[in-house]
Amino acid sequence: MRDRTDGKPKVNAKNYLAMPAGEYPCGDNLYLIVAPSGGRRWLFKYQRKGVKESMGFGSAKEVTWGDAKKRARDARRILGNGGNPKEERDEARRAEGCPLFLPYATAWRETYEISLKHQASRAKLKNIVENHAKPLHRLRIDEITTEQIIQLVLKPIYRQVETARDTRQRLKLIFDAAIADGWRKDNPADYATKLRPKLGKAPKRGRARGHHQAMSYAELPAFMQKLAAIPDLSARALEVTALTAARTAEIMHMQWPHLDLDHGLWDLSAISGQDTEGGEGTKNSYDKKTPLPRQVVAILRELYDSRVSNYVFPGRDLNGPMSNMTMLKKLKEVSADPTLTVHGFRGTFRTWAQDETDFEEEIIEHCMHHITGDNAEKAYKHGHAVKKRRLVLQAWADFATSPAAEGAPMGRVA
């Protein structure tokens, strides 16, 4: 039967599989597209907000005439209600194959943690996914709402400021990945647009982030004198920490292969055959070479004679490093000040250098392994300024180990 002026036959349930190559309107915005090769498919064409769009209904050899017409009528109904049939179809497809939070977040974590340098950071990430986000585990990644994140995850830990902050930041990264993978269109954990309008400003810690309670440098000689009289290994670890201005983790992971006691040098890139990425425990990606003051070399030589592990300051099992809590406990015990932190020795050194010396600012920062300058400047800083830093750290060690009576602020050093 031909009822079209262009001579094309009318498509129906009986002949749609026999139509020759061409494009045939089938009513309800449905078209049968037949390729010269004989392949045929259903196409729904529509216009929404002035924009022409289309969506496929599959192969005509697999989707029957009746099914295609029904899909076309359903799509027109969605259009009539102001929706977009293509978007609704895609949402339905995502829902059918969308993963649950736990397997998706676990797969993301296993990939993301490769970029994390420290085991502590990897452990923290795992704890967030497996424990803090546990209420989300059995929910589909596309159905999790901001309200669920607030009520089930963040509210219980809201006053644990750092934990809550780290958790919401990691959740945001997980949902960013879900958006990139096509499972979501929005991020329910976005702080600026979703969480903060409902949660309000996060509570502050007692101090600004990054501050570590430090001992006054005027009090340091007396403290070091007390420390020297204690035979514990933890006391030696504190001495070396204070005299090198090193980070706690760096001291914990110090190993004998790192040390050249004859030349008074601590080289965190000296582990043969391993890429240390700045050394175990360091905070940036620059290999660190630290000149050792004479006092530190003397302490280490004494420890070397009685070494029982590859670690200079081993833990109880001897196969791992001493705990940072062991050092902190000893610090509080000797100082009788429960507010002090081991990391605070770096602040003590920095304040002394600023107040009492005329050493170059850049060299002082380098002693703390703070590489100054923008990325371009850093790219050209290949040296370690060992000689200059040795002068600074030796002056610092001489001050720190001076008799307590002379521990008052001293004249300027240069």
Coordinates of C-alpha atoms in Angstrom, one line a residue:
M1 CA 0.0 0.0 0.0
R2 CA 1.4 3.4 -1.0
D3 CA -0.3 6.5 0.5
R4 CA 2.7 8.9 0.4
T5 CA 3.4 11.4 -2.3
D6 CA 7.1 10.5 -2.3
G7 CA 6.2 6.9 -3.3
K8 CA 7.5 5.3 -0.2
P9 CA 5.4 2.5 1.2
K10 CA 3.8 2.9 4.7
V11 CA 5.5 0.9 7.4
N12 CA 3.5 -1.4 9.5
A13 CA 3.9 -4.5 11.8
K14 CA 3.8 -6.8 8.8
N15 CA 6.4 -5.2 6.5
Y16 CA 8.9 -3.4 8.7
L17 CA 11.5 -6.2 8.3
A18 CA 11.2 -6.2 4.5
M19 CA 11.5 -2.4 3.9
P20 CA 14.3 -1.4 1.5
A21 CA 17.0 1.1 2.4
G22 CA 15.7 4.5 3.6
E23 CA 14.2 6.4 6.4
Y24 CA 10.5 5.8 7.2
P25 CA 8.2 7.7 9.6
C26 CA 6.1 5.3 11.7
G27 CA 4.1 7.8 13.7
D28 CA 4.6 9.0 17.3
N29 CA 7.9 10.5 16.3
L30 CA 9.2 7.0 15.6
Y31 CA 11.4 6.3 12.5
L32 CA 12.6 3.1 10.9
I33 CA 16.1 3.6 9.6
V34 CA 17.2 1.0 7.0
A35 CA 20.9 1.0 5.9
P36 CA 21.9 -0.1 2.3
S37 CA 23.5 -3.2 4.0
G38 CA 20.1 -4.3 5.2
G39 CA 20.7 -3.3 8.9
R40 CA 17.6 -1.6 10.4
R41 CA 17.1 0.3 13.6
W42 CA 14.4 2.4 15.4
L43 CA 15.0 6.1 16.0
F44 CA 12.9 8.4 18.1
K45 CA 13.2 12.1 17.0
Y46 CA 12.0 15.0 19.0
Q47 CA 12.5 18.6 19.7
R48 CA 12.9 20.0 23.2
K49 CA 13.4 23.7 24.2
G50 CA 14.1 24.4 20.5
V51 CA 16.8 21.8 20.2
K52 CA 16.4 18.8 18.0
E53 CA 17.4 15.5 19.6
S54 CA 17.1 11.8 19.0
M55 CA 17.4 8.5 20.8
G56 CA 17.7 5.0 19.5
F57 CA 15.4 2.1 20.5
G58 CA 17.7 -0.6 19.2
S59 CA 17.8 -3.0 16.2
A60 CA 14.5 -3.6 14.4
K61 CA 15.5 -7.2 14.2
E62 CA 15.5 -7.5 18.0
V63 CA 12.9 -4.9 19.0
T64 CA 9.5 -5.6 17.5
W65 CA 7.2 -3.1 15.9
G66 CA 4.9 -3.2 18.9
D67 CA 7.7 -2.7 21.4
A68 CA 9.1 0.2 19.4
K69 CA 5.7 1.9 19.2
K70 CA 5.2 1.5 22.9
R71 CA 8.6 3.0 23.7
A72 CA 7.7 5.9 21.4
R73 CA 4.4 6.6 23.1
D74 CA 6.2 6.4 26.6
A75 CA 8.8 8.9 25.3
R76 CA 6.1 11.3 24.1
R77 CA 4.4 11.1 27.5
I78 CA 7.7 12.1 29.2
L79 CA 8.0 15.0 26.8
G80 CA 4.4 16.0 27.5
N81 CA 5.3 16.1 31.3
G82 CA 8.3 18.4 30.6
G83 CA 10.9 15.7 30.9
N84 CA 13.7 14.5 28.6
P85 CA 13.1 10.8 27.5
K86 CA 16.8 10.3 26.7
E87 CA 18.0 11.5 30.1
E88 CA 15.4 9.3 31.9
R89 CA 16.5 6.3 29.8
D90 CA 20.1 6.9 30.7
E91 CA 19.2 7.3 34.4
A92 CA 17.4 4.0 34.3
R93 CA 20.4 2.3 32.6
R94 CA 22.7 3.7 35.3
A95 CA 20.4 2.5 38.0
E96 CA 20.4 -1.1 36.6
G97 CA 24.2 -1.4 36.6
C98 CA 25.1 1.1 39.3
P99 CA 27.5 -0.3 41.9
L100 CA 27.0 -0.1 45.7
F101 CA 29.1 2.4 47.6
L102 CA 31.4 -0.1 49.3
P103 CA 32.8 -2.0 46.2
Y104 CA 33.0 1.2 44.2
A105 CA 34.8 3.2 47.0
T106 CA 37.1 0.2 47.7
A107 CA 38.1 0.0 44.1
W108 CA 38.7 3.8 44.0
R109 CA 40.7 3.6 47.3
E110 CA 43.0 0.9 46.0
T111 CA 43.8 3.0 42.9
Y112 CA 44.0 6.4 44.7
E113 CA 46.3 5.2 47.6
I114 CA 49.1 4.4 45.1
S115 CA 49.7 8.2 45.1
L116 CA 50.0 8.3 48.9
K117 CA 53.6 8.2 50.2
H118 CA 53.0 7.2 53.8
Q119 CA 51.5 4.1 55.2
A120 CA 49.7 6.3 57.8
S121 CA 47.9 8.1 55.0
R122 CA 46.8 4.9 53.4
A123 CA 45.6 3.5 56.7
K124 CA 43.6 6.7 57.3
L125 CA 42.0 6.5 53.9
K126 CA 41.1 2.8 54.4
N127 CA 39.6 3.6 57.8
I128 CA 37.4 6.3 56.3
V129 CA 36.0 4.1 53.6
E130 CA 35.5 1.0 55.8
N131 CA 34.5 2.5 59.1
H132 CA 33.4 6.2 59.0
A133 CA 31.5 5.6 55.7
K134 CA 30.0 2.3 56.8
P135 CA 26.4 3.5 56.8
L136 CA 26.7 4.1 53.1
H137 CA 28.1 0.7 52.2
R138 CA 24.9 -1.0 51.0
L139 CA 23.5 2.1 49.2
R140 CA 23.9 2.5 45.4
I141 CA 26.4 5.1 44.5
D142 CA 23.8 7.1 42.5
E143 CA 21.1 7.2 45.2
I144 CA 23.2 8.6 48.1
T145 CA 22.0 12.0 49.1
T146 CA 23.6 14.9 51.0
E147 CA 21.2 14.4 53.8
Q148 CA 22.3 10.8 54.2
I149 CA 26.0 11.9 54.3
I150 CA 25.3 14.5 56.9
Q151 CA 23.0 12.4 59.2
L152 CA 24.7 9.0 58.8
V153 CA 28.4 9.9 58.4
L154 CA 29.3 13.4 59.5
K155 CA 27.0 14.2 62.4
P156 CA 28.4 11.4 64.6
I157 CA 31.9 12.7 64.1
Y158 CA 31.1 16.4 63.7
R159 CA 33.1 17.5 66.8
Q160 CA 36.1 15.4 65.8
V161 CA 37.1 18.3 63.5
E162 CA 40.0 16.7 61.7
T163 CA 38.3 13.4 61.2
A164 CA 35.1 15.0 59.9
R165 CA 37.1 17.2 57.6
D166 CA 39.2 14.3 56.2
T167 CA 36.1 12.1 55.8
R168 CA 34.1 14.7 53.8
Q169 CA 37.1 15.5 51.7
R170 CA 37.6 11.8 50.8
L171 CA 33.9 11.4 50.1
K172 CA 34.0 14.3 47.7
L173 CA 36.8 12.6 45.8
I174 CA 34.9 9.3 45.6
F175 CA 31.8 11.1 44.2
D176 CA 33.9 13.1 41.8
A177 CA 35.1 9.8 40.5
A178 CA 31.5 8.5 40.3
I179 CA 30.6 11.6 38.2
A180 CA 33.6 11.0 35.9
D181 CA 32.5 7.3 35.5
G182 CA 29.0 8.4 34.6
W183 CA 27.2 7.1 37.7
R184 CA 26.2 10.5 39.0
K185 CA 25.6 14.0 37.8
D186 CA 26.2 15.8 41.0
N187 CA 28.4 15.5 44.1
P188 CA 26.4 15.1 47.3
A189 CA 29.6 15.6 49.4
D190 CA 30.7 18.9 47.8
Y191 CA 31.4 21.2 50.8
A192 CA 30.7 24.6 49.3
T193 CA 27.5 23.8 47.5
K194 CA 25.9 20.9 49.4
L195 CA 27.3 20.4 52.9
R196 CA 28.2 23.9 54.2
P197 CA 24.7 25.4 53.5
K198 CA 23.2 22.7 55.7
L199 CA 26.0 22.0 58.3
G200 CA 27.2 25.6 58.7
K201 CA 30.8 26.5 59.3
A202 CA 32.8 23.6 60.7
P203 CA 33.9 24.0 64.4
K204 CA 37.4 25.1 65.0
R205 CA 40.1 23.2 66.7
G206 CA 41.6 24.7 69.8
R207 CA 44.4 26.1 67.7
A208 CA 44.9 26.9 64.1
R209 CA 45.8 23.9 62.0
G210 CA 49.5 23.3 61.7
H211 CA 50.4 24.7 65.1
H212 CA 52.4 22.4 67.4
Q213 CA 53.0 23.5 70.9
A214 CA 56.7 24.2 71.3
M215 CA 59.1 24.7 74.1
S216 CA 60.7 28.1 74.5
Y217 CA 64.2 28.0 73.2
A218 CA 65.4 29.7 76.4
E219 CA 64.2 26.6 78.3
L220 CA 65.8 24.1 75.9
P221 CA 69.3 23.8 77.4
A222 CA 67.9 22.8 80.8
F223 CA 65.6 20.3 79.2
M224 CA 68.5 18.8 77.1
Q225 CA 70.6 18.5 80.2
K226 CA 67.9 16.5 81.9
L227 CA 67.4 14.3 78.8
A228 CA 71.1 13.5 78.6
A229 CA 71.0 12.0 82.1
I230 CA 68.3 9.5 81.1
P231 CA 69.6 6.2 79.6
D232 CA 66.3 5.3 77.6
L233 CA 66.4 5.0 73.8
S234 CA 63.4 7.3 73.6
A235 CA 65.5 10.0 75.3
R236 CA 68.2 9.6 72.6
A237 CA 65.5 9.8 69.9
L238 CA 64.3 13.1 71.4
E239 CA 67.8 14.4 71.6
V240 CA 68.5 13.7 67.9
T241 CA 65.1 15.1 67.0
A242 CA 65.7 18.4 68.8
L243 CA 69.3 18.8 67.5
T244 CA 68.6 18.1 63.8
A245 CA 65.2 19.9 63.6
A246 CA 63.9 16.9 61.8
R247 CA 60.3 15.7 61.6
T248 CA 59.3 13.0 64.0
A249 CA 58.6 10.5 61.3
E250 CA 62.0 11.0 59.8
I251 CA 63.7 10.2 63.2
M252 CA 61.4 7.2 63.6
H253 CA 62.5 5.8 60.2
M254 CA 66.1 6.6 60.5
Q255 CA 68.2 3.6 59.6
W256 CA 71.9 2.8 59.8
P257 CA 72.4 2.6 56.0
H258 CA 71.2 6.3 55.9
L259 CA 74.1 7.5 58.0
D260 CA 77.7 8.4 57.2
L261 CA 79.0 9.1 60.7
D262 CA 82.6 9.7 59.4
H263 CA 81.3 12.7 57.4
G264 CA 78.5 13.6 59.7
L265 CA 75.8 13.2 57.1
W266 CA 72.3 11.7 57.1
D267 CA 71.2 10.8 53.6
L268 CA 67.6 9.7 53.2
S269 CA 68.2 8.9 49.6
A270 CA 71.0 6.4 50.4
I271 CA 69.0 3.2 50.5
S272 CA 70.5 1.2 47.7
G273 CA 68.0 0.1 45.0
Q274 CA 65.0 1.9 46.4
D275 CA 63.3 5.1 45.3
T276 CA 62.8 6.9 48.6
E277 CA 60.8 9.8 47.1
G278 CA 62.3 12.1 49.7
G279 CA 63.0 9.4 52.2
E280 CA 60.6 7.5 54.5
G281 CA 58.8 9.9 56.7
T282 CA 59.7 13.0 54.8
K283 CA 56.8 15.4 53.8
N284 CA 57.9 16.4 50.3
S285 CA 59.3 14.8 47.3
Y286 CA 62.9 16.2 47.5
D287 CA 65.7 13.8 48.6
K288 CA 66.9 15.1 52.0
K289 CA 70.6 15.2 53.1
T290 CA 71.0 16.5 56.6
P291 CA 74.3 17.5 58.1
L292 CA 74.7 16.1 61.6
P293 CA 76.1 18.3 64.4
R294 CA 79.0 16.8 66.4
Q295 CA 76.7 16.2 69.4
V296 CA 74.4 14.0 67.2
V297 CA 77.3 12.1 65.7
A298 CA 78.5 11.3 69.2
I299 CA 75.0 10.0 70.3
L300 CA 74.8 7.9 67.1
R301 CA 78.2 6.3 67.5
E302 CA 77.3 5.3 71.0
L303 CA 74.1 3.7 69.8
Y304 CA 75.8 2.0 66.9
D305 CA 78.0 0.0 69.2
S306 CA 74.9 -1.5 70.8
R307 CA 72.6 -1.7 67.8
V308 CA 70.0 -4.5 67.6
S309 CA 68.2 -3.5 64.5
N310 CA 68.5 -1.8 61.1
Y311 CA 66.5 1.0 62.6
V312 CA 68.4 3.4 64.8
F313 CA 65.4 3.7 67.1
P314 CA 63.5 0.4 66.8
G315 CA 60.2 -0.5 68.2
R316 CA 59.4 -3.4 70.5
D317 CA 59.6 -6.0 67.8
L318 CA 62.9 -4.6 66.4
N319 CA 61.6 -4.9 62.8
G320 CA 59.9 -1.6 62.8
P321 CA 60.4 1.9 64.1
M322 CA 59.8 3.3 67.5
S323 CA 56.3 4.7 68.1
N324 CA 55.8 8.4 68.0
M325 CA 53.8 8.0 71.2
T326 CA 56.8 6.6 72.9
M327 CA 58.7 9.8 72.1
L328 CA 55.8 12.0 73.1
K329 CA 55.4 10.2 76.4
K330 CA 59.0 10.8 77.3
L331 CA 58.8 14.4 76.3
K332 CA 55.9 15.1 78.6
E333 CA 57.5 13.1 81.4
V334 CA 60.8 15.0 81.3
S335 CA 59.4 18.4 80.6
A336 CA 56.4 18.0 83.0
D337 CA 54.4 19.9 80.4
P338 CA 51.5 17.9 78.9
T339 CA 50.9 20.4 76.1
L340 CA 54.2 20.0 74.3
T341 CA 54.6 18.1 71.1
V342 CA 57.7 16.4 69.6
H343 CA 57.1 18.3 66.3
G344 CA 57.3 21.5 68.3
F345 CA 61.1 21.2 68.5
R346 CA 61.1 22.4 64.8
G347 CA 59.3 25.5 66.0
T348 CA 61.7 26.0 68.8
F349 CA 64.6 25.8 66.3
R350 CA 62.9 28.2 63.9
T351 CA 62.2 30.8 66.6
W352 CA 65.7 30.6 67.9
A353 CA 67.2 31.0 64.4
Q354 CA 64.9 34.0 63.7
D355 CA 65.5 35.8 67.0
E356 CA 69.1 35.0 67.7
T357 CA 71.0 34.6 64.4
D358 CA 71.7 36.3 61.1
F359 CA 71.7 33.2 59.0
E360 CA 70.1 33.4 55.6
E361 CA 66.3 32.8 55.7
E362 CA 66.5 30.4 52.8
I363 CA 69.2 28.3 54.6
I364 CA 67.2 28.2 57.8
E365 CA 64.1 26.9 55.9
H366 CA 66.3 24.4 54.1
C367 CA 67.4 23.1 57.5
M368 CA 63.8 22.2 58.1
H369 CA 63.5 20.7 54.6
H370 CA 61.3 23.5 53.5
I371 CA 62.3 24.2 49.9
T372 CA 61.5 27.8 49.2
G373 CA 60.4 29.4 45.9
D374 CA 57.8 28.6 43.3
N375 CA 57.9 25.5 41.2
A376 CA 60.1 27.1 38.5
E377 CA 62.7 28.1 41.1
K378 CA 62.5 24.7 42.8
A379 CA 63.2 23.0 39.5
Y380 CA 66.6 24.6 39.4
K381 CA 67.6 24.0 43.0
H382 CA 69.6 20.8 42.7
G383 CA 72.1 21.4 45.5
H384 CA 71.7 20.6 49.2
A385 CA 73.6 23.6 50.7
V386 CA 75.1 21.1 53.1
K387 CA 78.0 23.3 54.2
K388 CA 75.8 26.3 55.0
R389 CA 73.2 24.1 56.8
R390 CA 76.0 22.5 58.8
L391 CA 77.0 25.9 60.2
V392 CA 73.4 26.6 61.2
L393 CA 72.7 23.2 62.8
Q394 CA 76.0 23.1 64.6
A395 CA 75.3 26.6 66.1
W396 CA 71.9 25.3 67.1
A397 CA 73.3 22.2 68.7
D398 CA 75.9 24.2 70.6
F399 CA 73.2 26.4 72.0
A400 CA 70.9 23.6 72.9
T401 CA 73.6 21.6 74.7
S402 CA 75.1 24.6 76.5
P403 CA 75.0 24.7 80.3
A404 CA 71.5 25.5 81.6
A405 CA 72.7 28.6 83.3
E406 CA 73.7 30.0 80.0
G407 CA 70.4 29.1 78.5
A408 CA 69.1 32.6 78.4
P409 CA 68.8 34.2 74.9
M410 CA 72.3 34.6 73.5
G411 CA 73.9 37.2 71.3
R412 CA 73.4 37.0 67.6
V413 CA 75.2 34.3 65.7
A414 CA 76.3 34.5 62.1

